[in-house]
XYZ file of C-alpha atoms in Angstrom:
570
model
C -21.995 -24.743 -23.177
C -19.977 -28.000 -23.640
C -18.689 -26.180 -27.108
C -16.659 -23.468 -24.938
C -14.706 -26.362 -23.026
C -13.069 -27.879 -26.204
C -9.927 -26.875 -27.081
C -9.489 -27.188 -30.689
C -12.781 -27.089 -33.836
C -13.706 -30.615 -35.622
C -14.920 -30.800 -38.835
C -18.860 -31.538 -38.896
C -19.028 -34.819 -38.908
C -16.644 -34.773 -35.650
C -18.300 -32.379 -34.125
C -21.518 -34.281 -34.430
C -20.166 -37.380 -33.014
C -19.094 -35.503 -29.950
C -22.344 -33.799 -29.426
C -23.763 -36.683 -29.263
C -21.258 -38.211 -26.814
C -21.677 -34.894 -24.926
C -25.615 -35.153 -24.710
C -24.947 -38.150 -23.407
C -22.556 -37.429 -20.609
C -24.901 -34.428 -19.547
C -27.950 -37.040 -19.577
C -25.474 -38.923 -16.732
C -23.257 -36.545 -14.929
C -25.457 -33.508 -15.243
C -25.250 -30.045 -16.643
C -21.812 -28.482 -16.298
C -21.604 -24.891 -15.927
C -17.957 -22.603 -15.649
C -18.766 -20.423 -12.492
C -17.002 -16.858 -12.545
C -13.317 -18.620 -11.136
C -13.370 -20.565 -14.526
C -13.981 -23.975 -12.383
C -15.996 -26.692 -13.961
C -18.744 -27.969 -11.060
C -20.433 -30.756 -11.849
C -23.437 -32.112 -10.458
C -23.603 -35.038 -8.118
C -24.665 -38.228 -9.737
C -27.199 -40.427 -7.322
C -25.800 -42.931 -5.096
C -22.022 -44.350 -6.596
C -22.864 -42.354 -9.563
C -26.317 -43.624 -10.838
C -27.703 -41.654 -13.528
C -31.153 -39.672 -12.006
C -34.635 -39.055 -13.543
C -34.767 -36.581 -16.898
C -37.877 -34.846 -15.218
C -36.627 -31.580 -14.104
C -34.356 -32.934 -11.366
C -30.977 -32.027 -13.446
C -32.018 -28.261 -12.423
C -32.606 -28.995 -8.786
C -29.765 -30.889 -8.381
C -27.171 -27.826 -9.656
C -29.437 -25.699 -7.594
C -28.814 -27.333 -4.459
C -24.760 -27.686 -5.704
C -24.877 -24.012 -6.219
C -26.344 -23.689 -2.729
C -23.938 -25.997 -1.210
C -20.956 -24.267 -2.751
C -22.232 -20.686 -1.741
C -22.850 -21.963 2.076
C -19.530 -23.548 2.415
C -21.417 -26.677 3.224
C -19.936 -30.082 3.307
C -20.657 -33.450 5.033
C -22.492 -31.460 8.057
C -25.769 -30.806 6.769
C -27.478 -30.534 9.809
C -29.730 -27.266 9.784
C -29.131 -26.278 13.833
C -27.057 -23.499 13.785
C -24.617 -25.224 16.498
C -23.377 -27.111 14.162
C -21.576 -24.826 12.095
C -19.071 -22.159 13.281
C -19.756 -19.166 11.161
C -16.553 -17.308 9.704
C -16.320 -14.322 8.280
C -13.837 -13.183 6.294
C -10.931 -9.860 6.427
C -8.256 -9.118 4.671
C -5.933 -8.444 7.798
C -3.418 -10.688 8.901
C -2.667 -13.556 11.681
C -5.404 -13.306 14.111
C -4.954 -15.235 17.161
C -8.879 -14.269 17.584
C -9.980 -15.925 14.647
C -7.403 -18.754 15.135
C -9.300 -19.821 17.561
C -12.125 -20.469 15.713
C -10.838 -22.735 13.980
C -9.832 -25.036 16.495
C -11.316 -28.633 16.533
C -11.019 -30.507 13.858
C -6.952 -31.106 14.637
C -7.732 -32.213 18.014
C -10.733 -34.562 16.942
C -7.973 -35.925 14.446
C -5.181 -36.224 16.254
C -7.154 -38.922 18.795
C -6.420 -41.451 16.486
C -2.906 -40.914 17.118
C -3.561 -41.425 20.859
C -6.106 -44.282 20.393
C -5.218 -48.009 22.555
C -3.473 -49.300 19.401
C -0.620 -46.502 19.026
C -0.073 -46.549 22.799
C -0.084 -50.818 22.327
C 2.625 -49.532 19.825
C 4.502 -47.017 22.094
C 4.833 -49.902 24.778
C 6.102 -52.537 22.072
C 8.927 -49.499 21.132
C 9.795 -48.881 24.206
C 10.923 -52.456 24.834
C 12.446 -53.566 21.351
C 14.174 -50.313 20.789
C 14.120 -48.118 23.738
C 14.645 -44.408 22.810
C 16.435 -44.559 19.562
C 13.084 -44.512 17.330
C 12.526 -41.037 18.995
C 13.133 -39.473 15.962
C 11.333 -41.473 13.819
C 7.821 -41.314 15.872
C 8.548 -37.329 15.161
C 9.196 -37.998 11.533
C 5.891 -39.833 11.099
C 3.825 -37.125 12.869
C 5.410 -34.319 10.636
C 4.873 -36.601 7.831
C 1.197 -36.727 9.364
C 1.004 -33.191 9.730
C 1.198 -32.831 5.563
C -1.034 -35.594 4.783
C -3.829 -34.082 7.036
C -3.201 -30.270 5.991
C -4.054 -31.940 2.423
C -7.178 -34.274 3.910
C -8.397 -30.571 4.889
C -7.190 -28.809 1.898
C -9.728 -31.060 0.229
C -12.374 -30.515 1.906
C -12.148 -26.574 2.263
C -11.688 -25.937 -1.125
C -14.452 -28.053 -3.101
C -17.105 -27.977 0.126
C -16.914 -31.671 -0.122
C -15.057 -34.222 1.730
C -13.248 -37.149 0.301
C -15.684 -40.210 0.457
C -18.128 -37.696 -1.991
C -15.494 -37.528 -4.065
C -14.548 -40.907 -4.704
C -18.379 -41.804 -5.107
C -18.151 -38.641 -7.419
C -15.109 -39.077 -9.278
C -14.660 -43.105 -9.716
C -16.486 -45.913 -11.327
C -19.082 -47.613 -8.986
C -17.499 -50.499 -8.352
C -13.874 -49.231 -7.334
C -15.620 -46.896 -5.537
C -17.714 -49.851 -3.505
C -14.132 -51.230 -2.989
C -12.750 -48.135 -1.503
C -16.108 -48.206 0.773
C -15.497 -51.423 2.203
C -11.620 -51.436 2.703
C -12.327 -48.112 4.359
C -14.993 -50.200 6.994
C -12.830 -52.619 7.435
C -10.472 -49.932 8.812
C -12.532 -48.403 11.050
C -13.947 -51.483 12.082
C -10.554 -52.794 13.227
C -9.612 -49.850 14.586
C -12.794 -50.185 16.828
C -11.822 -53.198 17.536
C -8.765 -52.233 19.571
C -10.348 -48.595 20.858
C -13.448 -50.984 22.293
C -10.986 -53.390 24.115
C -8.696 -51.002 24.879
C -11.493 -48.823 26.976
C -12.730 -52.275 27.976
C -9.170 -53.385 29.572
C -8.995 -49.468 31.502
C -12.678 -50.733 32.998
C -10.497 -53.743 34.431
C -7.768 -52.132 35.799
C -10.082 -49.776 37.786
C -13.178 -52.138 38.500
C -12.120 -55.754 38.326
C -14.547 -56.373 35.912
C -14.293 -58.641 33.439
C -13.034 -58.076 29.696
C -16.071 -59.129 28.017
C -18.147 -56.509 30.049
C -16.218 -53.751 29.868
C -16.624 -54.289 25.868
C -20.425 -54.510 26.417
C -20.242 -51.160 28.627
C -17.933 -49.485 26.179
C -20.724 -50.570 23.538
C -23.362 -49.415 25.436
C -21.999 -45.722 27.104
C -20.493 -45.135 23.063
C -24.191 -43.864 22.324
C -23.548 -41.018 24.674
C -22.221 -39.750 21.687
C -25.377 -39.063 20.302
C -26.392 -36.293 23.261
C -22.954 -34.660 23.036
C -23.571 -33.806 18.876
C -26.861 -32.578 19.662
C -24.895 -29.830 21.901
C -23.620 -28.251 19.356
C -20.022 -28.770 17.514
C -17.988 -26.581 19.483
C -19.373 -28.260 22.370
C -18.054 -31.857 21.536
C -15.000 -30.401 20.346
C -14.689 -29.255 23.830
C -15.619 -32.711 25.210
C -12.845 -34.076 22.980
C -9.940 -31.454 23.586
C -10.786 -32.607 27.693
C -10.495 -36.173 26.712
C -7.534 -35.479 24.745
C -5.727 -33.455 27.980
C -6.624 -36.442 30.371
C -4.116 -38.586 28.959
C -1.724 -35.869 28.642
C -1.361 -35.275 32.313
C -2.017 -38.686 33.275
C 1.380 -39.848 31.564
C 3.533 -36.552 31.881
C 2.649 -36.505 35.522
C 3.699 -40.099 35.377
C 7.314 -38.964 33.495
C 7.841 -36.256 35.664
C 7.370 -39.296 38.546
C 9.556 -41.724 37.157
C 12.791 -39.511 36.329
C 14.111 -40.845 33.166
C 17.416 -39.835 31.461
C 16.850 -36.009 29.611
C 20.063 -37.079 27.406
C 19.007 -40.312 26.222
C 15.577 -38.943 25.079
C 17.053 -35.479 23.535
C 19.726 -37.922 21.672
C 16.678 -40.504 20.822
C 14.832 -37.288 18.994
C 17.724 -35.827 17.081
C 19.930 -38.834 16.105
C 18.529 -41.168 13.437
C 19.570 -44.426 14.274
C 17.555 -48.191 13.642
C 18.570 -50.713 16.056
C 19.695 -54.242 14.166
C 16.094 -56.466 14.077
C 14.196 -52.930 14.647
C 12.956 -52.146 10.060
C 9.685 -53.533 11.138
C 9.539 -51.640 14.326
C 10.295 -48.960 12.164
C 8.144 -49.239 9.486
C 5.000 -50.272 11.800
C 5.572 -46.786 13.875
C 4.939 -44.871 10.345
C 1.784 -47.208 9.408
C 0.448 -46.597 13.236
C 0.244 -42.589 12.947
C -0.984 -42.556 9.407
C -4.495 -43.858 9.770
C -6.905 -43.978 6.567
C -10.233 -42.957 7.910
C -8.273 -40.011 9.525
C -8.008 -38.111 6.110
C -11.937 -38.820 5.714
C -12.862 -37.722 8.741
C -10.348 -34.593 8.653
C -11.782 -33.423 4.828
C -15.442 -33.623 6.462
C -15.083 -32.174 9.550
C -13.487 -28.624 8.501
C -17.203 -28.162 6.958
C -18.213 -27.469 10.381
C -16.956 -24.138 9.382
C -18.430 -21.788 7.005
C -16.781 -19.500 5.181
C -17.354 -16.235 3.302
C -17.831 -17.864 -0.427
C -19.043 -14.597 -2.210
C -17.661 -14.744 -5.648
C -15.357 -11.340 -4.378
C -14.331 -13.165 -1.256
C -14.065 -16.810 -2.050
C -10.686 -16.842 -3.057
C -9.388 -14.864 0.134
C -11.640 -16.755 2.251
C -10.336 -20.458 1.072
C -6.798 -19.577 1.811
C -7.403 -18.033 4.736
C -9.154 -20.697 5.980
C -6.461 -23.195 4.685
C -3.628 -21.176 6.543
C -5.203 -20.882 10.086
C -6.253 -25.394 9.525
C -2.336 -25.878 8.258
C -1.634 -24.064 12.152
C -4.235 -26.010 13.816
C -3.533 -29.507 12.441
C 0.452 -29.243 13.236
C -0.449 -27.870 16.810
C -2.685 -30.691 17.415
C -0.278 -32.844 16.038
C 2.718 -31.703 17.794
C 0.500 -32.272 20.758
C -0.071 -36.112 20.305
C 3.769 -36.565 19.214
C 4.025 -35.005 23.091
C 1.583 -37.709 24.318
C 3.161 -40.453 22.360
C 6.925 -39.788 23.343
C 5.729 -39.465 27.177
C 4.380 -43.018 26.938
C 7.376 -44.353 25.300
C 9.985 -42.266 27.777
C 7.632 -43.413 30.709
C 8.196 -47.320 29.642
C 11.205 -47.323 28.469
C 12.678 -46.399 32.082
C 10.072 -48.587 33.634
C 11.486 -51.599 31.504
C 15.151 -50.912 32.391
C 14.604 -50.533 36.359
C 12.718 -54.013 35.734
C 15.814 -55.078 33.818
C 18.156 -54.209 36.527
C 16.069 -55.548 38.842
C 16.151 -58.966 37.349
C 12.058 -58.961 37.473
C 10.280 -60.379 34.642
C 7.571 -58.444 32.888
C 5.096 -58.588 29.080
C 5.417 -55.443 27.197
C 1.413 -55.159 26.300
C -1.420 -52.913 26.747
C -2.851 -54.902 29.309
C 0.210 -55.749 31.380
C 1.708 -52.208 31.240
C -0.615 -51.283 34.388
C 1.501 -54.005 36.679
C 4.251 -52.573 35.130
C 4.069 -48.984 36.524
C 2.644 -50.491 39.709
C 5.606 -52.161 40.025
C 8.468 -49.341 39.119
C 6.053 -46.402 40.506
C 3.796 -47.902 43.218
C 0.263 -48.851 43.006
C -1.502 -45.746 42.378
C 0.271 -45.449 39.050
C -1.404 -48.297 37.445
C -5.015 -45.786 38.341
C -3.428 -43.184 37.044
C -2.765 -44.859 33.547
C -6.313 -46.585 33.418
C -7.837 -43.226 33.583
C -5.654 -41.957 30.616
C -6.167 -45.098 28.795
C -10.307 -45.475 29.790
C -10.468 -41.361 28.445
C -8.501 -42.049 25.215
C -10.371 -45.308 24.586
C -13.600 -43.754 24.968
C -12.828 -40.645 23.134
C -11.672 -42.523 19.942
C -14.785 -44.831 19.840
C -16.458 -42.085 19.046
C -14.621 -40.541 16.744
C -13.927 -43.580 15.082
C -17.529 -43.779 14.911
C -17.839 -40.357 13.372
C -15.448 -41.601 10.455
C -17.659 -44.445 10.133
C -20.242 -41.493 9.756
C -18.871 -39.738 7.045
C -17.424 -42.651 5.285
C -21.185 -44.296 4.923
C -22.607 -40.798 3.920
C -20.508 -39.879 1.608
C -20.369 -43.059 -0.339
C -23.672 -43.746 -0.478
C -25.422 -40.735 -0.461
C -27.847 -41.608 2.626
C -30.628 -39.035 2.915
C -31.500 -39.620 7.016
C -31.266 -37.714 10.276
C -28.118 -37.026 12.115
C -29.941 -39.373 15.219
C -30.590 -41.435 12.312
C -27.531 -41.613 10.708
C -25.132 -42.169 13.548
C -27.361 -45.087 15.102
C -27.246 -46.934 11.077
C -23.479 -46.288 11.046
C -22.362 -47.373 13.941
C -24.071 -50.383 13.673
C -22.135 -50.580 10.678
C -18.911 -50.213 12.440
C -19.462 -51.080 16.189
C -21.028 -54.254 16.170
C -19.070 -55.767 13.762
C -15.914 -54.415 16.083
C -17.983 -55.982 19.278
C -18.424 -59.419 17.553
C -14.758 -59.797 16.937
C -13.358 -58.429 20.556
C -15.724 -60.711 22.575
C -14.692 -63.835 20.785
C -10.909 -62.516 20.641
C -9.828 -60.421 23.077
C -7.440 -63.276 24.699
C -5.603 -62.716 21.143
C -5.072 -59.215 21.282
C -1.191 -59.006 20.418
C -1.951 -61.405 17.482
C -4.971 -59.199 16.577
C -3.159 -55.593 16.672
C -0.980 -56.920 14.320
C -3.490 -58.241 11.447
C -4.787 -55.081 12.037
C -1.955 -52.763 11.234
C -1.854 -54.670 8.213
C -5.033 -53.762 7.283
C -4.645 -50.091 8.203
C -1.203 -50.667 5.851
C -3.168 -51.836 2.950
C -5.833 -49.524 3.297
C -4.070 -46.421 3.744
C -2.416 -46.813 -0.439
C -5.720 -46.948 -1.313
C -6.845 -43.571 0.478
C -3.882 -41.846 -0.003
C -3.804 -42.001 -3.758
C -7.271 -40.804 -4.579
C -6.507 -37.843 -2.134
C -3.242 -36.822 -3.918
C -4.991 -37.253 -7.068
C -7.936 -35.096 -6.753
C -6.015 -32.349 -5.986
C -3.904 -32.448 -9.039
C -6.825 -31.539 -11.130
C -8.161 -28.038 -11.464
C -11.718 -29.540 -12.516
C -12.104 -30.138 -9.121
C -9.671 -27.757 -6.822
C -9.988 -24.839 -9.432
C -7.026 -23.637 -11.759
C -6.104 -21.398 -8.557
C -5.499 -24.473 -6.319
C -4.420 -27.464 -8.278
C -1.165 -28.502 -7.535
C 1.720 -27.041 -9.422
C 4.839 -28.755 -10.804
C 6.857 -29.057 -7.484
C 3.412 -30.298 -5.630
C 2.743 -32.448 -7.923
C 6.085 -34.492 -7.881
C 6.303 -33.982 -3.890
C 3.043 -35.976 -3.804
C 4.229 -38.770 -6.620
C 6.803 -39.045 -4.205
C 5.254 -39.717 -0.879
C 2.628 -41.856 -2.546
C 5.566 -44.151 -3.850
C 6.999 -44.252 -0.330
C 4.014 -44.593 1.871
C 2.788 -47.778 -0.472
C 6.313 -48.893 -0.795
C 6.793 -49.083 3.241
C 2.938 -50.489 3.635
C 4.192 -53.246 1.031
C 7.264 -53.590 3.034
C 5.414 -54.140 6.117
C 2.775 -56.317 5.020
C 4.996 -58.780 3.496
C 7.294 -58.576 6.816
C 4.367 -60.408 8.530
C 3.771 -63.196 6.479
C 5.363 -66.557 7.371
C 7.900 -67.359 4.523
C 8.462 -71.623 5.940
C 6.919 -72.841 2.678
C 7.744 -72.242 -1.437
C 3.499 -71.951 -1.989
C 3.544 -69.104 1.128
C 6.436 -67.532 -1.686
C 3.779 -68.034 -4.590
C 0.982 -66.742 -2.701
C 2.953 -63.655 -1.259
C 4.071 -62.781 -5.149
C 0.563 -62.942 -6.001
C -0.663 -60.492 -3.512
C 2.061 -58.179 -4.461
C 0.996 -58.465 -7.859
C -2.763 -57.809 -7.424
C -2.086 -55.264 -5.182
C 0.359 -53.266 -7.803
C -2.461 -53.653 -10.285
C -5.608 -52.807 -8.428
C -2.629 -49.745 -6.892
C -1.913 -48.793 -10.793
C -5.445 -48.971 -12.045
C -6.939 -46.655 -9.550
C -3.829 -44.144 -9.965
C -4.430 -44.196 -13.815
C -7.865 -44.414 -13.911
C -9.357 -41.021 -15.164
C -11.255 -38.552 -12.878
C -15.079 -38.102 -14.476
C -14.494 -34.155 -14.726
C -11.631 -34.627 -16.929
C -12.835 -37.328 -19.376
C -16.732 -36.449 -19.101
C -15.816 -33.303 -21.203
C -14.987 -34.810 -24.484
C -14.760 -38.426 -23.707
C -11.496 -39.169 -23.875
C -8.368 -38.349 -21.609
C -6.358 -35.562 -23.275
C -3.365 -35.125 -20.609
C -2.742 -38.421 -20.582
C 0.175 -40.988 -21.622
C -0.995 -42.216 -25.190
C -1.304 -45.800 -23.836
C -3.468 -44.936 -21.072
C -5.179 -42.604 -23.555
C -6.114 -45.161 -25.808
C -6.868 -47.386 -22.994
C -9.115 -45.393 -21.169
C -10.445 -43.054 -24.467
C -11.520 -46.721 -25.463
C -13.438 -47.354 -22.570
C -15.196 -43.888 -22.266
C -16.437 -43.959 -25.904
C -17.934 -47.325 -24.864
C -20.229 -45.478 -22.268
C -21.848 -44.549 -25.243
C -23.377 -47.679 -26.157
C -23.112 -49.363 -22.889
C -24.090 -49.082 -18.999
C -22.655 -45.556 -17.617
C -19.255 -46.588 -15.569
């Protein structure tokens, strides 16, 4: 079988060589089979790519890929029939029907968008720049709006999400990296979700900081009933959540009259205000979050599609169509959100101006703030937003967690099972750090945008990549010449704006703060370049060597397959 993948005959002594190579790569990454679409599968390795047991196993593990791949099956495995929307396919066109059933995963997504950090963001924005980076919050949620059609592209076309992939694809110890700069994501993204939740439990209780984290901790788990009720169900829950904070601050624009030109001009004029580039470049690393594009490439498995060998192909892009509508609706929605909380402070700030009163542009203050401007049931009517938002992205931030742990290590437990192990993984860490720092939260927002900055290059590049390869999308939806530069070309700006912004926020008072900050740049081109050059397992695992390659990264990397076959398997 591994004879009718080569491209070209050897002589016999060649041809030996390889077949023994080949043996070998079966004996780790399974049996490889071309399914009727001409699309090499290949079989899931044990955890971060472990070679399994020679005792019949190889033939139950392609059984249960086959089984996956027929079921549409990704990350949710769960065998209750609630948790999977059932789809079947026709050949008609736009269906506002069957749009609907597809509706979820965008809004579960789009939370992260809305979470107590961006909104932390949206008050900073409003005060440094006032309207003017209008246009560029729209920018970045457009720009979102690709990146997550791709996240889901991912996951709808292989019946895998992106964390199984990486475990799939790369060696096991870039992939263990990848695993815990992706925790340490979510965990600081927790970190402001858990005290932003906590400080809404203030505003409306008078309760201290430090319990409302210990509440937020405690009611998170509530999470656990509302799965059990089925996926449409907490999709529901969600889309409410979602709504709450919608009305709470466009009932709170509608209150506070602000100036229809300024904000029309704002959206529609580019324009950076001098001292605004980091501003600028923060409001881009805010919207694209890196455990969104796991989370968004595992959670369109909640819907199974028609994957019949004389459907499949109809089915996919079907499916890929109505998620491209539902993830720029959902999107479009949150850049509604976002601009209503900037509009909404930015007038409040200028009546405070005019009024010579002095105020703090933060998360926690912005509560006295609309008290002030619109009386003291506004500062109610912004904890409930912020409590429903805070709450709402705990969990979902959870559910990355989730996904993230599954997929890269494989773990074989219950979904009560699962969630409680994960979030222990990513909540209590996130508890530790609020409780001891929550009187440093400005401070803390900030290291953690950094992190979300150099996390993001890491996620985005492995996405991009996959789907360049038709060993893994299929020959019928790799990307094509114009794709394929589009996304060399967003990867080089999204890393070159993280870079930007990460060395923005490092103190420059010292030469060694120079020499350290050029060493971090250089490392992080490196590890950056490595994992973009490194080569996918279904493309050297065929012949052991990288045939599309540049001949130095050929050599490089042919070099260091053929050494698999005396050595430990990468």
């Amino acid at each position: 079988m591994w004879e009718s993948l080569s491209m070209s005959e050897y002589d016999p002594g060649e041809r030996r060589r390889r077949q023994q190579q080949t043996e070998f790569a079966e004996s780790v990454t399974g049996t490889v089979e071309a399914t009727p679409n001409r699309r090499a599968e290949y079989v899931e390795l044990d955890t971060m790519g472990s070679p399994r047991s020679s005792d019949g196993s190889a033939n139950k593990r392609r059984l249960s890929l086959e089984q996956t791949l027929d079921d549409g099956a990704t990350a949710v495995e769960d065998t209750a029939s609630n948790q999977h929307v059932k789809i079947e396919y026709d050949a008609g066109g736009f269906s506002l029907k069957k749009l609907l059933r597809f509706v979820g995963p965008g809004i579960l997504v789009s939370q992260a968008l809305l979470d107590p950090g961006n909104i932390e963001s949206d008050i900073s924005q409003a005060d440094t720049s006032g309207y003017k980076l209008l246009w560029l919050l729209l920018l970045a949620h457009i720009l979102c709006i690709f990146v997550q059609s791709l996240a889901a592209r991912l996951g709808v076309v292989t019946g895998r999400h992106l964390a199984q992939h990486i475990r799939q694809q790369y060696p096991r110890p870039l992939a263990t990296v990848f695993w815990l700069l992706t925790e340490l994501a979510i965990i600081g993204a927790d970190i402001q979700e858990v005290i932003g939740t906590a400080t809404a439990l203030h505003i409306l209780t008078g309760i201290p900081i430090w319990a409302g984290v210990v509440i937020t901790a405690v009611d998170s788990f509530l999470f656990l009933y509302i799965q059990r009720l089925g996926v449409r169900v907490t999709e529901l829950v969600f889309g409410l959540m979602v709504t709450t904070l919608a009305v709470c601050f466009w009932v709170e624009m509608v209150l506070i009259k602000p100036d229809a030109r300024e904000v029309i001009k704002g959206m529609v004029i580019p324009r950076i205000p001098q001292g605004s580039a980091v501003q600028a470049v923060g409001i881009v690393g805010c919207v694209l979050m890196p455990h969104n594009l796991f989370l968004h490439s595992a959670l369109v498995g909640s819907r199974k599609l028609d994957r019949r060998e004389e459907t499949r192909e109809g089915a996919i892009r079907e499916a890929m169509r109505y998620f491209r509508i539902e993830t720029a609706v959902s999107l479009v929605y949150a850049y509604l959100i976002n601009m209503a909380v900037v509009v909404v402070f930015c007038k409040a700030f200028e009546l405070m101006r005019a009024e010579g009163v002095a105020y703090v542009a933060s998360l926690a203050e912005g509560a006295n703030v609309l008290s002030h401007v619109l009386g003291n049931g506004s500062k109610y009517v912004y904890a409930v937003g912020l409590l429903a938002i805070g709450q709402s992205t705990t969990m979902t931030g959870t559910l990355s967690g989730q996904y993230v742990t599954e997929g890269f290590w494989n773990m074989p437990v219950k979904p009560w099972q699962r969630v409680l192990i994960t979030r222990s993984i990513s909540l209590v860490p996130a508890l530790i750090v609020a409780l001891t720092a929550a009187a440093h939260i400005d401070l803390l927002s900030e290291i953690i945008n950094v992190l979300q900055a150099i996390v993001l290059s890491f996620t985005i590049i492995p996405l991009l990549k996959l789907q360049d390869h038709a060993e893994v999308m299929g020959p019928e939806f790799a990307f094509g010449r114009v794709a394929r530069m589009s996304a060399a070309f967003l990867t080089l700006a999204i890393v070159t704006l993280n870079a930007y912004m990460v060395a923005s926020v490092i103190p420059l008072d010292s030469p060694s703060m120079y020499v350290a900050l050029c060493a971090v740049v250089i490392v992080y081109v490196l590890v950056l370049s490595y994992t973009a050059a490194f080569p996918l397992r279904c493309v050297w695992s065929r012949r052991m060597v990288v045939d599309r390659a540049p001949p130095a990264i050929r050599w490089l990397f042919g070099r260091a397959a053929l050494a698999v076959d005396v050595g430990a398997p990468t």
